[in-house]
Tab-separated table of C-alpha atoms in Angstrom:
chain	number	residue	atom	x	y	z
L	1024	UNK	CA	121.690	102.863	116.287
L	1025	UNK	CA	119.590	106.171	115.637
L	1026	UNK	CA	118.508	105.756	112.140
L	1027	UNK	CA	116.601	109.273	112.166
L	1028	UNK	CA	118.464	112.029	114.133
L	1029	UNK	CA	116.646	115.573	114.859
L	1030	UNK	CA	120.026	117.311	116.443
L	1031	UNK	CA	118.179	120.356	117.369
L	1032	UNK	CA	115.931	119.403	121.019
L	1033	UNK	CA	114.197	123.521	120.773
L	1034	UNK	CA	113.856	125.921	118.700
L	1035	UNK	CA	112.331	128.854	119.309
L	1036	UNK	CA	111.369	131.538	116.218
L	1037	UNK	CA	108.820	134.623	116.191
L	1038	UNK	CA	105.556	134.624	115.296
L	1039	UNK	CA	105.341	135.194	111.255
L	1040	UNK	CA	108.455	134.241	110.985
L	1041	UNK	CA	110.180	130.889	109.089
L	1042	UNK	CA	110.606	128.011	111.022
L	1043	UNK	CA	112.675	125.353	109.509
L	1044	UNK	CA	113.194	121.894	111.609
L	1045	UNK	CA	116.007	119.462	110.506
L	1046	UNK	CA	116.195	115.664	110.042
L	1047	UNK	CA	118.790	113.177	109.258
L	1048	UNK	CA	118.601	109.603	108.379
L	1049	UNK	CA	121.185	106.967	107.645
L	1050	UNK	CA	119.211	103.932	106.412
L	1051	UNK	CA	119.279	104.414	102.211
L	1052	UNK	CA	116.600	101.731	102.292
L	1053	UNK	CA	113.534	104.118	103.912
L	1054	UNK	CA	111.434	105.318	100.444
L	1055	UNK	CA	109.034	107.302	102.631
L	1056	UNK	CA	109.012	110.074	105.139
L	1057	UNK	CA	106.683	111.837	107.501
L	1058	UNK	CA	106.755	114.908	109.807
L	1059	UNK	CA	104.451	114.759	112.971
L	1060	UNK	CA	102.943	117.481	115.856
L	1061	UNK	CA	102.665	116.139	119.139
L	1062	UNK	CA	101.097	118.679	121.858
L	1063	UNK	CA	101.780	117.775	125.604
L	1064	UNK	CA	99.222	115.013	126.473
L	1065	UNK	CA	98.199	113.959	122.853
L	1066	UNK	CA	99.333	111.927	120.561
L	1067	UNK	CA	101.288	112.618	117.682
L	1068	UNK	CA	99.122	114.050	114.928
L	1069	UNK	CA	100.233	113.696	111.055
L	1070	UNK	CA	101.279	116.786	109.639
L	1071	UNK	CA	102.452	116.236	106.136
L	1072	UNK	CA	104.606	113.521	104.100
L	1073	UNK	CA	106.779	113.297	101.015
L	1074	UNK	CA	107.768	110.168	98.853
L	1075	UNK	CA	111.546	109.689	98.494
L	1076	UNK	CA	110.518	109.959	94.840
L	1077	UNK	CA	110.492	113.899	94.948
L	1078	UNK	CA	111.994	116.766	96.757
L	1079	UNK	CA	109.147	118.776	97.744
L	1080	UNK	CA	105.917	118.456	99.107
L	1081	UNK	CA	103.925	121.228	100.011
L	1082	UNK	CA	100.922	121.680	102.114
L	1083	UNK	CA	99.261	125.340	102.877
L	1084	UNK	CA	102.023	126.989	105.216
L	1085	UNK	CA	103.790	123.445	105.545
L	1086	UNK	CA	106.944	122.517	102.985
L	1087	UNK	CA	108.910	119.341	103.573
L	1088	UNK	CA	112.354	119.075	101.352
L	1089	UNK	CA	114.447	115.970	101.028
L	1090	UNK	CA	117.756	115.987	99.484
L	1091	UNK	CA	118.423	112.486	99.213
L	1092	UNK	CA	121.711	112.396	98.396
L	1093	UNK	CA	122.684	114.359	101.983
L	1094	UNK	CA	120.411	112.086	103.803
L	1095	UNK	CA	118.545	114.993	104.775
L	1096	UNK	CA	114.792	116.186	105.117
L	1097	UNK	CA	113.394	120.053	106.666
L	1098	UNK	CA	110.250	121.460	107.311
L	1099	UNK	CA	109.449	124.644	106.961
L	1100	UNK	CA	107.015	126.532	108.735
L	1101	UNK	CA	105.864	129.998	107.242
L	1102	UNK	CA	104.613	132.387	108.976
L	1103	UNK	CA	105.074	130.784	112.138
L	1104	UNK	CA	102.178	131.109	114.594
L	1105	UNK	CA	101.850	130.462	118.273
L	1106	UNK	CA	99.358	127.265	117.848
L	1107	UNK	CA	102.241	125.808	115.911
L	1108	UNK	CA	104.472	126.012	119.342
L	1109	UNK	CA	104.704	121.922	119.833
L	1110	UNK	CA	107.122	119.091	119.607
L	1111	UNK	CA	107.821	118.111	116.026
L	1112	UNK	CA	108.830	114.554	115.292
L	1113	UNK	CA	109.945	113.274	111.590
L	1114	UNK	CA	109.818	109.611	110.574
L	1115	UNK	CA	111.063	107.485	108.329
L	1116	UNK	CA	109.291	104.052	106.725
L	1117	UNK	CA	110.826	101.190	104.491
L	1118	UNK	CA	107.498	100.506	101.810
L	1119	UNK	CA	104.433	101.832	102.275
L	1120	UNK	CA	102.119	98.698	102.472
L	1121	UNK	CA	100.626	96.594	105.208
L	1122	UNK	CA	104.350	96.105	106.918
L	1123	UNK	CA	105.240	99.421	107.025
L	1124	UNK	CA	106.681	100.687	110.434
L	1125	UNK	CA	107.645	104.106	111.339
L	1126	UNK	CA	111.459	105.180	112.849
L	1127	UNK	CA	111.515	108.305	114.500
L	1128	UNK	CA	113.679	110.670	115.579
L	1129	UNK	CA	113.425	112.292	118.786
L	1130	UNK	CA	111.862	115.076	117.679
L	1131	UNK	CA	112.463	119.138	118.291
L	1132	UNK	CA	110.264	121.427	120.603
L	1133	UNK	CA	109.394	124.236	118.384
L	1134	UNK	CA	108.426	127.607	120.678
L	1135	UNK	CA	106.641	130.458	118.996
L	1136	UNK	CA	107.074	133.521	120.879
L	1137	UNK	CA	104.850	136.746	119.788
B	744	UNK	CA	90.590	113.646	117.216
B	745	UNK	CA	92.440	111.171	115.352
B	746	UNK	CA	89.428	108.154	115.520
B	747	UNK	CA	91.870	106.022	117.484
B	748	UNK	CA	91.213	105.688	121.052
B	749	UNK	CA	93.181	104.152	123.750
B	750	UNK	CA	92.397	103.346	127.426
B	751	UNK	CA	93.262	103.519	130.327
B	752	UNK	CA	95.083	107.152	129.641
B	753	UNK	CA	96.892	106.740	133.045
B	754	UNK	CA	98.234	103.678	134.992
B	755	UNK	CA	100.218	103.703	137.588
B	756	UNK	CA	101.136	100.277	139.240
B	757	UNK	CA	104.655	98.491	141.284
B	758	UNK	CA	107.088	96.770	139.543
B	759	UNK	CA	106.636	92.750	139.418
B	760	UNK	CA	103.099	93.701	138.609
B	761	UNK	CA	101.092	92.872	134.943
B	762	UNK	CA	98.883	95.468	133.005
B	763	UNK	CA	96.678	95.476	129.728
B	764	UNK	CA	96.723	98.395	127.879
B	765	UNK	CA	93.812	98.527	125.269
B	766	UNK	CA	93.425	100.020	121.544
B	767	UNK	CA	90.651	100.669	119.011
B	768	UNK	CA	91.610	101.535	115.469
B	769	UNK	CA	90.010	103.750	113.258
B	770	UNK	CA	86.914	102.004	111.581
B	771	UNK	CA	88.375	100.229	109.024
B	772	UNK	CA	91.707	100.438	109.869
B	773	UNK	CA	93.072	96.646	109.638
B	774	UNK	CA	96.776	97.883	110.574
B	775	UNK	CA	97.764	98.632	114.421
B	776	UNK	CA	101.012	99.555	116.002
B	777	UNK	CA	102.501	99.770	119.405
B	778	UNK	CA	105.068	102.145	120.184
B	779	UNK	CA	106.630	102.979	123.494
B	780	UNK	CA	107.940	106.604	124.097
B	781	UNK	CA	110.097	107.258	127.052
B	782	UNK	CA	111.533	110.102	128.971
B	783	UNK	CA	112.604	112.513	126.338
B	784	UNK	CA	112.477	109.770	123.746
B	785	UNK	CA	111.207	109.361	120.119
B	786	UNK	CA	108.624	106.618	119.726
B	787	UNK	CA	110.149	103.113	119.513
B	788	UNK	CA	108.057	100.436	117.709
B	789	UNK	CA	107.209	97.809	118.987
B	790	UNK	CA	104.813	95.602	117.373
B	791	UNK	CA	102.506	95.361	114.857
B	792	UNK	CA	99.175	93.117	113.959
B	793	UNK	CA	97.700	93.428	110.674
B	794	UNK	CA	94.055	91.790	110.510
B	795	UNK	CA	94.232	90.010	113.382
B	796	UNK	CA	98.225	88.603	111.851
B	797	UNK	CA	101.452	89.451	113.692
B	798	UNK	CA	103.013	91.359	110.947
B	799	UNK	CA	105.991	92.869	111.992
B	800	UNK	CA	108.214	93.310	115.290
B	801	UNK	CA	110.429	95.836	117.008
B	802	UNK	CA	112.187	96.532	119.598
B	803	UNK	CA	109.460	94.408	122.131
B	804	UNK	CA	110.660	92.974	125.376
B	805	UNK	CA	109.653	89.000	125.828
B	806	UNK	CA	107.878	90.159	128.971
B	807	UNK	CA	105.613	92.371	126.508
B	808	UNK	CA	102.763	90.588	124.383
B	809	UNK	CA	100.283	91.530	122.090
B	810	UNK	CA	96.994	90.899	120.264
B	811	UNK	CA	94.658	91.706	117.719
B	812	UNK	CA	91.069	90.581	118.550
B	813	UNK	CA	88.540	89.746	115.784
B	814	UNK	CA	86.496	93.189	116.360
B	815	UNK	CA	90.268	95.049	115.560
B	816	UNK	CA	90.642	96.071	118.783
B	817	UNK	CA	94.252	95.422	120.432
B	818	UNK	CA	95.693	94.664	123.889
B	819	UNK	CA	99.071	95.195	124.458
B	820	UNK	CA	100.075	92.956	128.009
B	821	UNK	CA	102.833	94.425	129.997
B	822	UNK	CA	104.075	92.000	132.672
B	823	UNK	CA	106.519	91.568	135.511
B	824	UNK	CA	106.800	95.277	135.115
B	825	UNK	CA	110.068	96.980	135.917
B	826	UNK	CA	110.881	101.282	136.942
B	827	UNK	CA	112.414	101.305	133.318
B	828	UNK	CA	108.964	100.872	131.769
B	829	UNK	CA	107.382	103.572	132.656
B	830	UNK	CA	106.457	105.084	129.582
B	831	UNK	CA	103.965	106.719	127.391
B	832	UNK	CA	102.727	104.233	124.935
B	833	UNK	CA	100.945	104.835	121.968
B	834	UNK	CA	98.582	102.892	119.337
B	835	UNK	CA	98.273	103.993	116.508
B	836	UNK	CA	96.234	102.606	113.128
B	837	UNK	CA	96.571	102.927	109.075
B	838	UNK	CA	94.111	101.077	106.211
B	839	UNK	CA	95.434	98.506	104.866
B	840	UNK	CA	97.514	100.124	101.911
B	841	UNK	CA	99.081	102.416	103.343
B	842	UNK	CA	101.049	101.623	106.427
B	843	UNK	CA	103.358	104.517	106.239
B	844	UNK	CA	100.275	106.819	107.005
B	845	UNK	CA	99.924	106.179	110.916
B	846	UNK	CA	97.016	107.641	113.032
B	847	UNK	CA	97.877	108.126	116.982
B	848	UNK	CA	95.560	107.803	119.688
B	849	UNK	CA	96.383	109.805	122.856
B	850	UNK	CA	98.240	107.398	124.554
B	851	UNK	CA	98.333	105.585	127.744
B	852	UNK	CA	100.626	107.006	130.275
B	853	UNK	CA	102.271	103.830	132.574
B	854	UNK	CA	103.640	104.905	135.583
B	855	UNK	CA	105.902	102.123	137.753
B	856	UNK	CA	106.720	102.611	141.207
């Protein structure tokens, strides 16, 4: 049972460009959500999180929205750059205390071309 | 550089066979997770040890055990090891409040042949 879906595997958008990645979730219980970079031999880095409290959280050229009622979170990218070519992956937690654990989805490969 | 590190960062061993992967949280981090990623997977959680505690449990195989020593660092112990878990598995850390706020190390790449 996929409780966070990312439908899209790649997407690939031009440099200055808006890139906007897509994430589901089914569970109404997760209060708390989280988008994460991963480059190839790394480990997943945090990028930027909103509380299921509001509907936007911005961060410098980063903007997560979550529209609760579709189930449904975005990031959005602008202007894209080539460093920001990776794969994105968004998560999803129940609480935010000492028994948190993350549910991801399985995540899109975002390409910037020049 | 996230603070967490993680060794070894490859492995490669035959099935039947038992491994220790090995994780150091943050400094004062008191929160660490295990998650396996597979073959064009998202990251699957596996366990995690709060303190030194057992706090909360995934999807972990009974042939997969973990621990949290009294220094914070973590083993996760892998054994009778099968082609299917070859895997990328990751640690990662939070402090103690905030759980949902995960820090990664750069994995530890098991290969099974």
């Amino acid at each position: 049972d996929q409780q966070v879906k990312q439908n899209s595997p790649s997407l690939s958008v031009q440099e200055g460009r808006i890139s906007i990645l897509n994430c589901d979730y089914t569970n109404s219980m997760f209060d708390y959500f989280l988008w994460y970079k991963k480059y190839p031999a790394e480990g997943p880095t945090f990028l930027i999180s909103i509380s299921s409290i509001k509907d936007k959280n911005e961060d410098g050229r980063f903007t997560v929205f979550l529209n609760k009622s579709a189930k449904h979170l975005s990031l959005h990218i602008v202007p894209s750059q080539p460093g920001d070519s990776a794969v994105y992956f968004c998560a999803a937690s129940v609480g935010t205390g000492t028994a948190s654990k993350l549910t991801f989805g399985t995540g899109t490969r975002l390409q910037v071309t020049l | 550089d996230s603070g967490v590190t993680q060794t070894p960062k490859h492995l490669i061993t035959a099935t039947g066979q038992r491994v220790t992967l090995r994780c150091s949280p943050r400094s004062g981090d008191l929160s660490v997770y295990w998650y396996q990623q597979s073959l064009d997977q998202g990251l699957q959680f596996l366990i995690q040890y709060y303190n030194g505690e057992e706090r909360a449990k995934g999807n972990i195989l009974e042939r997969f055990s973990a621990q949290q020593f009294p220094d914070l660092h973590s083993e996760l112990n892998l054994s009778s090891l099968e082609l299917g878990d070859s895997a990328l598995y990751f640690c990662a850390s939070s402090v103690a409040d905030r759980g949902h706020e995960q820090f990664f190390g750069p994995g530890t790449r098991l290969t099974v042949l």
